[in-house]
JSON list of C-alpha atoms in Angstrom, two decimals:
[
{"chain": "M", "resi": 50, "resn": "UNK", "atom": "CA", "xyz": [25.04, 5.02, 9.36]},
{"chain": "M", "resi": 51, "resn": "UNK", "atom": "CA", "xyz": [21.53, 6.19, 10.97]},
{"chain": "M", "resi": 52, "resn": "UNK", "atom": "CA", "xyz": [21.27, 8.40, 7.91]},
{"chain": "M", "resi": 53, "resn": "UNK", "atom": "CA", "xyz": [22.03, 6.04, 5.42]},
{"chain": "M", "resi": 54, "resn": "UNK", "atom": "CA", "xyz": [19.44, 3.40, 7.12]},
{"chain": "M", "resi": 55, "resn": "UNK", "atom": "CA", "xyz": [16.71, 6.01, 6.99]},
{"chain": "M", "resi": 56, "resn": "UNK", "atom": "CA", "xyz": [17.39, 7.18, 3.54]},
{"chain": "M", "resi": 57, "resn": "UNK", "atom": "CA", "xyz": [16.77, 3.00, 2.27]},
{"chain": "M", "resi": 58, "resn": "UNK", "atom": "CA", "xyz": [13.04, 3.76, 3.26]},
{"chain": "M", "resi": 59, "resn": "UNK", "atom": "CA", "xyz": [12.57, 7.12, 2.41]},
{"chain": "M", "resi": 60, "resn": "UNK", "atom": "CA", "xyz": [13.90, 9.93, 0.31]},
{"chain": "M", "resi": 61, "resn": "UNK", "atom": "CA", "xyz": [16.45, 12.42, 1.11]},
{"chain": "M", "resi": 62, "resn": "UNK", "atom": "CA", "xyz": [14.00, 14.92, 1.75]},
{"chain": "M", "resi": 63, "resn": "UNK", "atom": "CA", "xyz": [11.57, 13.07, 4.12]},
{"chain": "M", "resi": 64, "resn": "UNK", "atom": "CA", "xyz": [14.58, 11.47, 6.04]},
{"chain": "M", "resi": 65, "resn": "UNK", "atom": "CA", "xyz": [15.83, 15.29, 7.09]},
{"chain": "M", "resi": 66, "resn": "UNK", "atom": "CA", "xyz": [12.34, 16.06, 8.07]},
{"chain": "M", "resi": 67, "resn": "UNK", "atom": "CA", "xyz": [12.64, 12.86, 10.44]},
{"chain": "M", "resi": 68, "resn": "UNK", "atom": "CA", "xyz": [16.22, 13.89, 11.69]},
{"chain": "M", "resi": 69, "resn": "UNK", "atom": "CA", "xyz": [15.82, 17.63, 11.98]},
{"chain": "M", "resi": 70, "resn": "UNK", "atom": "CA", "xyz": [12.13, 16.37, 14.40]},
{"chain": "M", "resi": 71, "resn": "UNK", "atom": "CA", "xyz": [10.05, 18.69, 12.15]},
{"chain": "M", "resi": 72, "resn": "UNK", "atom": "CA", "xyz": [7.44, 16.35, 11.97]},
{"chain": "M", "resi": 73, "resn": "UNK", "atom": "CA", "xyz": [7.47, 15.35, 15.75]},
{"chain": "M", "resi": 74, "resn": "UNK", "atom": "CA", "xyz": [5.02, 18.42, 16.77]},
{"chain": "M", "resi": 75, "resn": "UNK", "atom": "CA", "xyz": [2.26, 17.78, 14.34]},
{"chain": "M", "resi": 76, "resn": "UNK", "atom": "CA", "xyz": [-1.14, 15.86, 15.24]},
{"chain": "M", "resi": 77, "resn": "UNK", "atom": "CA", "xyz": [-1.94, 12.89, 12.60]},
{"chain": "M", "resi": 78, "resn": "UNK", "atom": "CA", "xyz": [-3.73, 14.81, 10.78]},
{"chain": "M", "resi": 79, "resn": "UNK", "atom": "CA", "xyz": [-1.04, 17.55, 9.77]},
{"chain": "M", "resi": 80, "resn": "UNK", "atom": "CA", "xyz": [1.21, 14.50, 9.33]},
{"chain": "M", "resi": 81, "resn": "UNK", "atom": "CA", "xyz": [-0.47, 13.37, 6.62]},
{"chain": "M", "resi": 82, "resn": "UNK", "atom": "CA", "xyz": [-1.37, 16.71, 4.63]},
{"chain": "M", "resi": 83, "resn": "UNK", "atom": "CA", "xyz": [2.36, 17.60, 4.80]},
{"chain": "M", "resi": 84, "resn": "UNK", "atom": "CA", "xyz": [3.23, 14.10, 3.92]},
{"chain": "M", "resi": 85, "resn": "UNK", "atom": "CA", "xyz": [1.12, 14.25, 0.52]},
{"chain": "M", "resi": 86, "resn": "UNK", "atom": "CA", "xyz": [3.02, 17.12, -0.50]},
{"chain": "M", "resi": 87, "resn": "UNK", "atom": "CA", "xyz": [5.79, 14.59, -1.32]},
{"chain": "M", "resi": 88, "resn": "UNK", "atom": "CA", "xyz": [3.38, 12.37, -3.38]},
{"chain": "M", "resi": 89, "resn": "UNK", "atom": "CA", "xyz": [1.07, 14.78, -4.85]},
{"chain": "M", "resi": 90, "resn": "UNK", "atom": "CA", "xyz": [0.98, 14.85, -8.83]},
{"chain": "M", "resi": 91, "resn": "UNK", "atom": "CA", "xyz": [-2.01, 17.09, -9.19]},
{"chain": "M", "resi": 92, "resn": "UNK", "atom": "CA", "xyz": [-0.72, 20.63, -11.06]},
{"chain": "M", "resi": 93, "resn": "UNK", "atom": "CA", "xyz": [-3.40, 23.06, -11.26]},
{"chain": "M", "resi": 94, "resn": "UNK", "atom": "CA", "xyz": [-4.02, 24.77, -14.32]},
{"chain": "M", "resi": 95, "resn": "UNK", "atom": "CA", "xyz": [-4.61, 28.61, -14.09]},
{"chain": "M", "resi": 96, "resn": "UNK", "atom": "CA", "xyz": [-8.28, 29.56, -14.12]},
{"chain": "M", "resi": 97, "resn": "UNK", "atom": "CA", "xyz": [-9.75, 32.37, -16.02]},
{"chain": "M", "resi": 98, "resn": "UNK", "atom": "CA", "xyz": [-7.92, 35.42, -14.96]},
{"chain": "M", "resi": 99, "resn": "UNK", "atom": "CA", "xyz": [-4.95, 33.82, -13.39]},
{"chain": "M", "resi": 100, "resn": "UNK", "atom": "CA", "xyz": [-3.22, 33.10, -16.74]},
{"chain": "M", "resi": 101, "resn": "UNK", "atom": "CA", "xyz": [-0.12, 34.72, -15.88]},
{"chain": "M", "resi": 102, "resn": "UNK", "atom": "CA", "xyz": [-0.04, 33.65, -12.19]},
{"chain": "M", "resi": 103, "resn": "UNK", "atom": "CA", "xyz": [2.97, 31.62, -11.37]},
{"chain": "M", "resi": 104, "resn": "UNK", "atom": "CA", "xyz": [1.85, 28.26, -9.77]},
{"chain": "M", "resi": 105, "resn": "UNK", "atom": "CA", "xyz": [3.66, 27.79, -6.85]},
{"chain": "M", "resi": 106, "resn": "UNK", "atom": "CA", "xyz": [4.10, 24.85, -4.26]},
{"chain": "M", "resi": 107, "resn": "UNK", "atom": "CA", "xyz": [1.65, 26.26, -1.78]},
{"chain": "M", "resi": 108, "resn": "UNK", "atom": "CA", "xyz": [-2.13, 27.14, -2.76]},
{"chain": "M", "resi": 109, "resn": "UNK", "atom": "CA", "xyz": [-3.24, 30.43, -1.75]},
{"chain": "M", "resi": 110, "resn": "UNK", "atom": "CA", "xyz": [-6.16, 29.34, -0.72]},
{"chain": "M", "resi": 111, "resn": "UNK", "atom": "CA", "xyz": [-5.32, 26.80, 1.86]},
{"chain": "M", "resi": 112, "resn": "UNK", "atom": "CA", "xyz": [-6.75, 27.31, 5.80]},
{"chain": "M", "resi": 113, "resn": "UNK", "atom": "CA", "xyz": [-3.67, 25.27, 7.35]},
{"chain": "M", "resi": 114, "resn": "UNK", "atom": "CA", "xyz": [-3.25, 25.02, 11.01]},
{"chain": "M", "resi": 115, "resn": "UNK", "atom": "CA", "xyz": [-0.42, 27.28, 12.86]},
{"chain": "M", "resi": 116, "resn": "UNK", "atom": "CA", "xyz": [1.77, 23.92, 13.29]},
{"chain": "M", "resi": 117, "resn": "UNK", "atom": "CA", "xyz": [1.13, 22.81, 10.12]},
{"chain": "M", "resi": 118, "resn": "UNK", "atom": "CA", "xyz": [2.69, 26.02, 8.66]},
{"chain": "M", "resi": 119, "resn": "UNK", "atom": "CA", "xyz": [5.26, 25.99, 10.49]},
{"chain": "M", "resi": 120, "resn": "UNK", "atom": "CA", "xyz": [6.25, 22.37, 9.56]},
{"chain": "M", "resi": 121, "resn": "UNK", "atom": "CA", "xyz": [5.53, 23.67, 6.17]},
{"chain": "M", "resi": 122, "resn": "UNK", "atom": "CA", "xyz": [7.78, 26.32, 6.40]},
{"chain": "M", "resi": 123, "resn": "UNK", "atom": "CA", "xyz": [10.15, 24.09, 7.84]},
{"chain": "M", "resi": 124, "resn": "UNK", "atom": "CA", "xyz": [10.35, 21.44, 4.99]},
{"chain": "M", "resi": 125, "resn": "UNK", "atom": "CA", "xyz": [10.30, 24.19, 2.03]},
{"chain": "M", "resi": 126, "resn": "UNK", "atom": "CA", "xyz": [13.55, 25.31, 3.98]},
{"chain": "M", "resi": 127, "resn": "UNK", "atom": "CA", "xyz": [14.76, 22.07, 3.93]},
{"chain": "M", "resi": 128, "resn": "UNK", "atom": "CA", "xyz": [14.00, 21.00, 0.41]},
{"chain": "M", "resi": 129, "resn": "UNK", "atom": "CA", "xyz": [15.68, 24.69, -0.50]},
{"chain": "M", "resi": 130, "resn": "UNK", "atom": "CA", "xyz": [18.78, 23.36, 1.41]},
{"chain": "M", "resi": 131, "resn": "UNK", "atom": "CA", "xyz": [18.94, 20.35, -0.37]},
{"chain": "M", "resi": 132, "resn": "UNK", "atom": "CA", "xyz": [18.36, 21.29, -3.62]},
{"chain": "M", "resi": 133, "resn": "UNK", "atom": "CA", "xyz": [20.93, 24.57, -3.26]},
{"chain": "M", "resi": 134, "resn": "UNK", "atom": "CA", "xyz": [23.82, 21.59, -2.70]},
{"chain": "M", "resi": 135, "resn": "UNK", "atom": "CA", "xyz": [22.30, 19.58, -5.50]},
{"chain": "M", "resi": 136, "resn": "UNK", "atom": "CA", "xyz": [22.17, 22.87, -7.77]},
{"chain": "M", "resi": 137, "resn": "UNK", "atom": "CA", "xyz": [26.40, 23.15, -6.43]},
{"chain": "M", "resi": 138, "resn": "UNK", "atom": "CA", "xyz": [26.89, 19.69, -7.46]},
{"chain": "M", "resi": 139, "resn": "UNK", "atom": "CA", "xyz": [25.49, 20.14, -10.70]},
{"chain": "M", "resi": 140, "resn": "UNK", "atom": "CA", "xyz": [27.20, 23.21, -11.57]},
{"chain": "M", "resi": 141, "resn": "UNK", "atom": "CA", "xyz": [30.54, 21.38, -10.13]},
{"chain": "M", "resi": 142, "resn": "UNK", "atom": "CA", "xyz": [30.31, 18.69, -12.56]},
{"chain": "M", "resi": 143, "resn": "UNK", "atom": "CA", "xyz": [29.01, 21.03, -15.95]},
{"chain": "M", "resi": 144, "resn": "UNK", "atom": "CA", "xyz": [25.45, 19.25, -15.65]},
{"chain": "M", "resi": 145, "resn": "UNK", "atom": "CA", "xyz": [22.64, 21.60, -16.08]},
{"chain": "M", "resi": 146, "resn": "UNK", "atom": "CA", "xyz": [18.82, 21.09, -14.79]},
{"chain": "M", "resi": 147, "resn": "UNK", "atom": "CA", "xyz": [15.99, 22.74, -14.35]},
{"chain": "M", "resi": 148, "resn": "UNK", "atom": "CA", "xyz": [15.92, 26.31, -12.03]},
{"chain": "M", "resi": 149, "resn": "UNK", "atom": "CA", "xyz": [15.56, 26.05, -8.51]},
{"chain": "M", "resi": 150, "resn": "UNK", "atom": "CA", "xyz": [12.11, 26.72, -8.21]},
{"chain": "M", "resi": 151, "resn": "UNK", "atom": "CA", "xyz": [10.81, 24.17, -10.96]},
{"chain": "M", "resi": 152, "resn": "UNK", "atom": "CA", "xyz": [13.08, 21.47, -9.10]},
{"chain": "M", "resi": 153, "resn": "UNK", "atom": "CA", "xyz": [11.39, 22.64, -5.87]},
{"chain": "M", "resi": 154, "resn": "UNK", "atom": "CA", "xyz": [8.02, 21.92, -7.63]},
{"chain": "M", "resi": 155, "resn": "UNK", "atom": "CA", "xyz": [8.97, 18.90, -8.72]},
{"chain": "M", "resi": 156, "resn": "UNK", "atom": "CA", "xyz": [9.53, 17.61, -5.08]},
{"chain": "M", "resi": 157, "resn": "UNK", "atom": "CA", "xyz": [7.10, 19.17, -3.03]},
{"chain": "M", "resi": 158, "resn": "UNK", "atom": "CA", "xyz": [3.58, 20.05, -4.42]},
{"chain": "M", "resi": 159, "resn": "UNK", "atom": "CA", "xyz": [0.91, 21.17, -1.30]},
{"chain": "M", "resi": 160, "resn": "UNK", "atom": "CA", "xyz": [-2.24, 21.64, -3.58]},
{"chain": "M", "resi": 161, "resn": "UNK", "atom": "CA", "xyz": [-4.17, 18.46, -1.94]},
{"chain": "M", "resi": 162, "resn": "UNK", "atom": "CA", "xyz": [-2.65, 18.67, 1.56]},
{"chain": "M", "resi": 163, "resn": "UNK", "atom": "CA", "xyz": [-5.72, 20.69, 2.67]},
{"chain": "M", "resi": 164, "resn": "UNK", "atom": "CA", "xyz": [-7.93, 18.17, 1.28]},
{"chain": "M", "resi": 165, "resn": "UNK", "atom": "CA", "xyz": [-5.92, 15.20, 3.14]},
{"chain": "M", "resi": 166, "resn": "UNK", "atom": "CA", "xyz": [-6.24, 17.25, 5.90]},
{"chain": "M", "resi": 167, "resn": "UNK", "atom": "CA", "xyz": [-9.69, 17.43, 5.77]},
{"chain": "M", "resi": 168, "resn": "UNK", "atom": "CA", "xyz": [-10.19, 13.37, 4.70]},
{"chain": "M", "resi": 169, "resn": "UNK", "atom": "CA", "xyz": [-7.69, 12.83, 7.63]},
{"chain": "M", "resi": 170, "resn": "UNK", "atom": "CA", "xyz": [-9.65, 14.67, 10.38]},
{"chain": "M", "resi": 171, "resn": "UNK", "atom": "CA", "xyz": [-13.00, 12.66, 9.11]},
{"chain": "M", "resi": 172, "resn": "UNK", "atom": "CA", "xyz": [-14.46, 14.33, 6.89]},
{"chain": "M", "resi": 173, "resn": "UNK", "atom": "CA", "xyz": [-16.36, 12.02, 3.89]},
{"chain": "M", "resi": 174, "resn": "UNK", "atom": "CA", "xyz": [-14.38, 11.69, 0.91]},
{"chain": "M", "resi": 175, "resn": "UNK", "atom": "CA", "xyz": [-16.79, 13.75, -1.05]},
{"chain": "M", "resi": 176, "resn": "UNK", "atom": "CA", "xyz": [-16.97, 16.41, 1.69]},
{"chain": "M", "resi": 177, "resn": "UNK", "atom": "CA", "xyz": [-13.28, 16.80, 1.61]},
{"chain": "M", "resi": 178, "resn": "UNK", "atom": "CA", "xyz": [-13.34, 17.11, -2.14]},
{"chain": "M", "resi": 179, "resn": "UNK", "atom": "CA", "xyz": [-15.76, 19.50, -2.71]},
{"chain": "M", "resi": 180, "resn": "UNK", "atom": "CA", "xyz": [-13.50, 22.50, -2.61]},
{"chain": "M", "resi": 181, "resn": "UNK", "atom": "CA", "xyz": [-10.71, 21.06, -4.34]},
{"chain": "M", "resi": 182, "resn": "UNK", "atom": "CA", "xyz": [-10.09, 21.64, -8.23]},
{"chain": "M", "resi": 183, "resn": "UNK", "atom": "CA", "xyz": [-8.44, 18.49, -8.54]},
{"chain": "M", "resi": 184, "resn": "UNK", "atom": "CA", "xyz": [-10.02, 15.60, -10.21]},
{"chain": "M", "resi": 185, "resn": "UNK", "atom": "CA", "xyz": [-11.07, 12.78, -7.61]},
{"chain": "M", "resi": 186, "resn": "UNK", "atom": "CA", "xyz": [-8.61, 10.28, -9.73]},
{"chain": "M", "resi": 187, "resn": "UNK", "atom": "CA", "xyz": [-5.80, 12.55, -8.33]},
{"chain": "M", "resi": 188, "resn": "UNK", "atom": "CA", "xyz": [-6.37, 12.96, -5.00]},
{"chain": "M", "resi": 189, "resn": "UNK", "atom": "CA", "xyz": [-7.32, 9.13, -4.65]},
{"chain": "M", "resi": 190, "resn": "UNK", "atom": "CA", "xyz": [-4.01, 8.25, -6.31]},
{"chain": "M", "resi": 191, "resn": "UNK", "atom": "CA", "xyz": [-2.68, 10.81, -3.90]},
{"chain": "M", "resi": 192, "resn": "UNK", "atom": "CA", "xyz": [-4.28, 8.89, -1.10]},
{"chain": "M", "resi": 193, "resn": "UNK", "atom": "CA", "xyz": [-2.80, 5.84, -2.47]},
{"chain": "M", "resi": 194, "resn": "UNK", "atom": "CA", "xyz": [0.90, 7.17, -2.65]},
{"chain": "M", "resi": 195, "resn": "UNK", "atom": "CA", "xyz": [0.70, 8.88, 0.70]},
{"chain": "M", "resi": 196, "resn": "UNK", "atom": "CA", "xyz": [-0.35, 5.50, 2.12]},
{"chain": "M", "resi": 197, "resn": "UNK", "atom": "CA", "xyz": [2.86, 4.06, 0.83]},
{"chain": "M", "resi": 198, "resn": "UNK", "atom": "CA", "xyz": [4.88, 6.63, 2.31]},
{"chain": "M", "resi": 199, "resn": "UNK", "atom": "CA", "xyz": [3.31, 6.42, 5.90]},
{"chain": "M", "resi": 200, "resn": "UNK", "atom": "CA", "xyz": [4.16, 2.86, 5.83]},
{"chain": "M", "resi": 201, "resn": "UNK", "atom": "CA", "xyz": [8.24, 3.43, 4.99]},
{"chain": "M", "resi": 202, "resn": "UNK", "atom": "CA", "xyz": [8.39, 6.67, 7.15]},
{"chain": "M", "resi": 203, "resn": "UNK", "atom": "CA", "xyz": [6.87, 4.42, 10.20]},
{"chain": "M", "resi": 204, "resn": "UNK", "atom": "CA", "xyz": [9.50, 1.47, 9.24]},
{"chain": "M", "resi": 205, "resn": "UNK", "atom": "CA", "xyz": [12.16, 4.70, 9.79]},
{"chain": "M", "resi": 206, "resn": "UNK", "atom": "CA", "xyz": [10.77, 5.56, 13.28]},
{"chain": "M", "resi": 207, "resn": "UNK", "atom": "CA", "xyz": [11.00, 1.94, 14.22]},
{"chain": "M", "resi": 208, "resn": "UNK", "atom": "CA", "xyz": [14.72, 1.72, 12.99]},
{"chain": "M", "resi": 209, "resn": "UNK", "atom": "CA", "xyz": [15.46, 5.26, 15.00]},
{"chain": "M", "resi": 210, "resn": "UNK", "atom": "CA", "xyz": [13.06, 4.44, 18.00]},
{"chain": "M", "resi": 211, "resn": "UNK", "atom": "CA", "xyz": [10.53, 7.17, 17.59]},
{"chain": "M", "resi": 212, "resn": "UNK", "atom": "CA", "xyz": [7.52, 5.14, 18.96]},
{"chain": "M", "resi": 213, "resn": "UNK", "atom": "CA", "xyz": [5.59, 8.71, 19.62]},
{"chain": "M", "resi": 214, "resn": "UNK", "atom": "CA", "xyz": [5.33, 9.30, 15.79]},
{"chain": "M", "resi": 215, "resn": "UNK", "atom": "CA", "xyz": [5.05, 5.84, 14.87]},
{"chain": "M", "resi": 216, "resn": "UNK", "atom": "CA", "xyz": [1.79, 6.10, 16.91]},
{"chain": "M", "resi": 217, "resn": "UNK", "atom": "CA", "xyz": [0.63, 9.15, 14.65]},
{"chain": "M", "resi": 218, "resn": "UNK", "atom": "CA", "xyz": [1.50, 7.71, 11.88]},
{"chain": "M", "resi": 219, "resn": "UNK", "atom": "CA", "xyz": [-0.83, 4.60, 12.62]},
{"chain": "M", "resi": 220, "resn": "UNK", "atom": "CA", "xyz": [-3.58, 6.90, 13.25]},
{"chain": "M", "resi": 221, "resn": "UNK", "atom": "CA", "xyz": [-2.74, 8.88, 9.84]}
]
């Protein structure tokens, strides 16, 4: 099936984003920022006075574009739906895993999406990382992983014939 061919290149979450055309309205920088959430491993530590706050997949201090905000909302909805299906299967087979919130946090992490967005729009690296609490190594690792994910996503675009998205990925 088409979904099966897509899933060989990217994971189920990204294949669902492609099939549901969540990525289509995004420009290249928004696309990079959104997809960076799937490869980001930076977990911020609470700062002073924030010890009791729960770390969420989306930081409060990001200034995302409206198109990216909508795509993030759709992405989280898709991730939640797939995670809910996984939980049902786990319950059926008496397998218990992390809570849904922990599982979602292990799948998407938007804490460097703002930094990636700035870098993709032409900010130099030093400028893009200035407002991030992440160490340079985490940012570089995220960008390198993002590059591989974009390459795989481009292959999917070629498979399904989405040349418009393929061109955006080339610019990201």
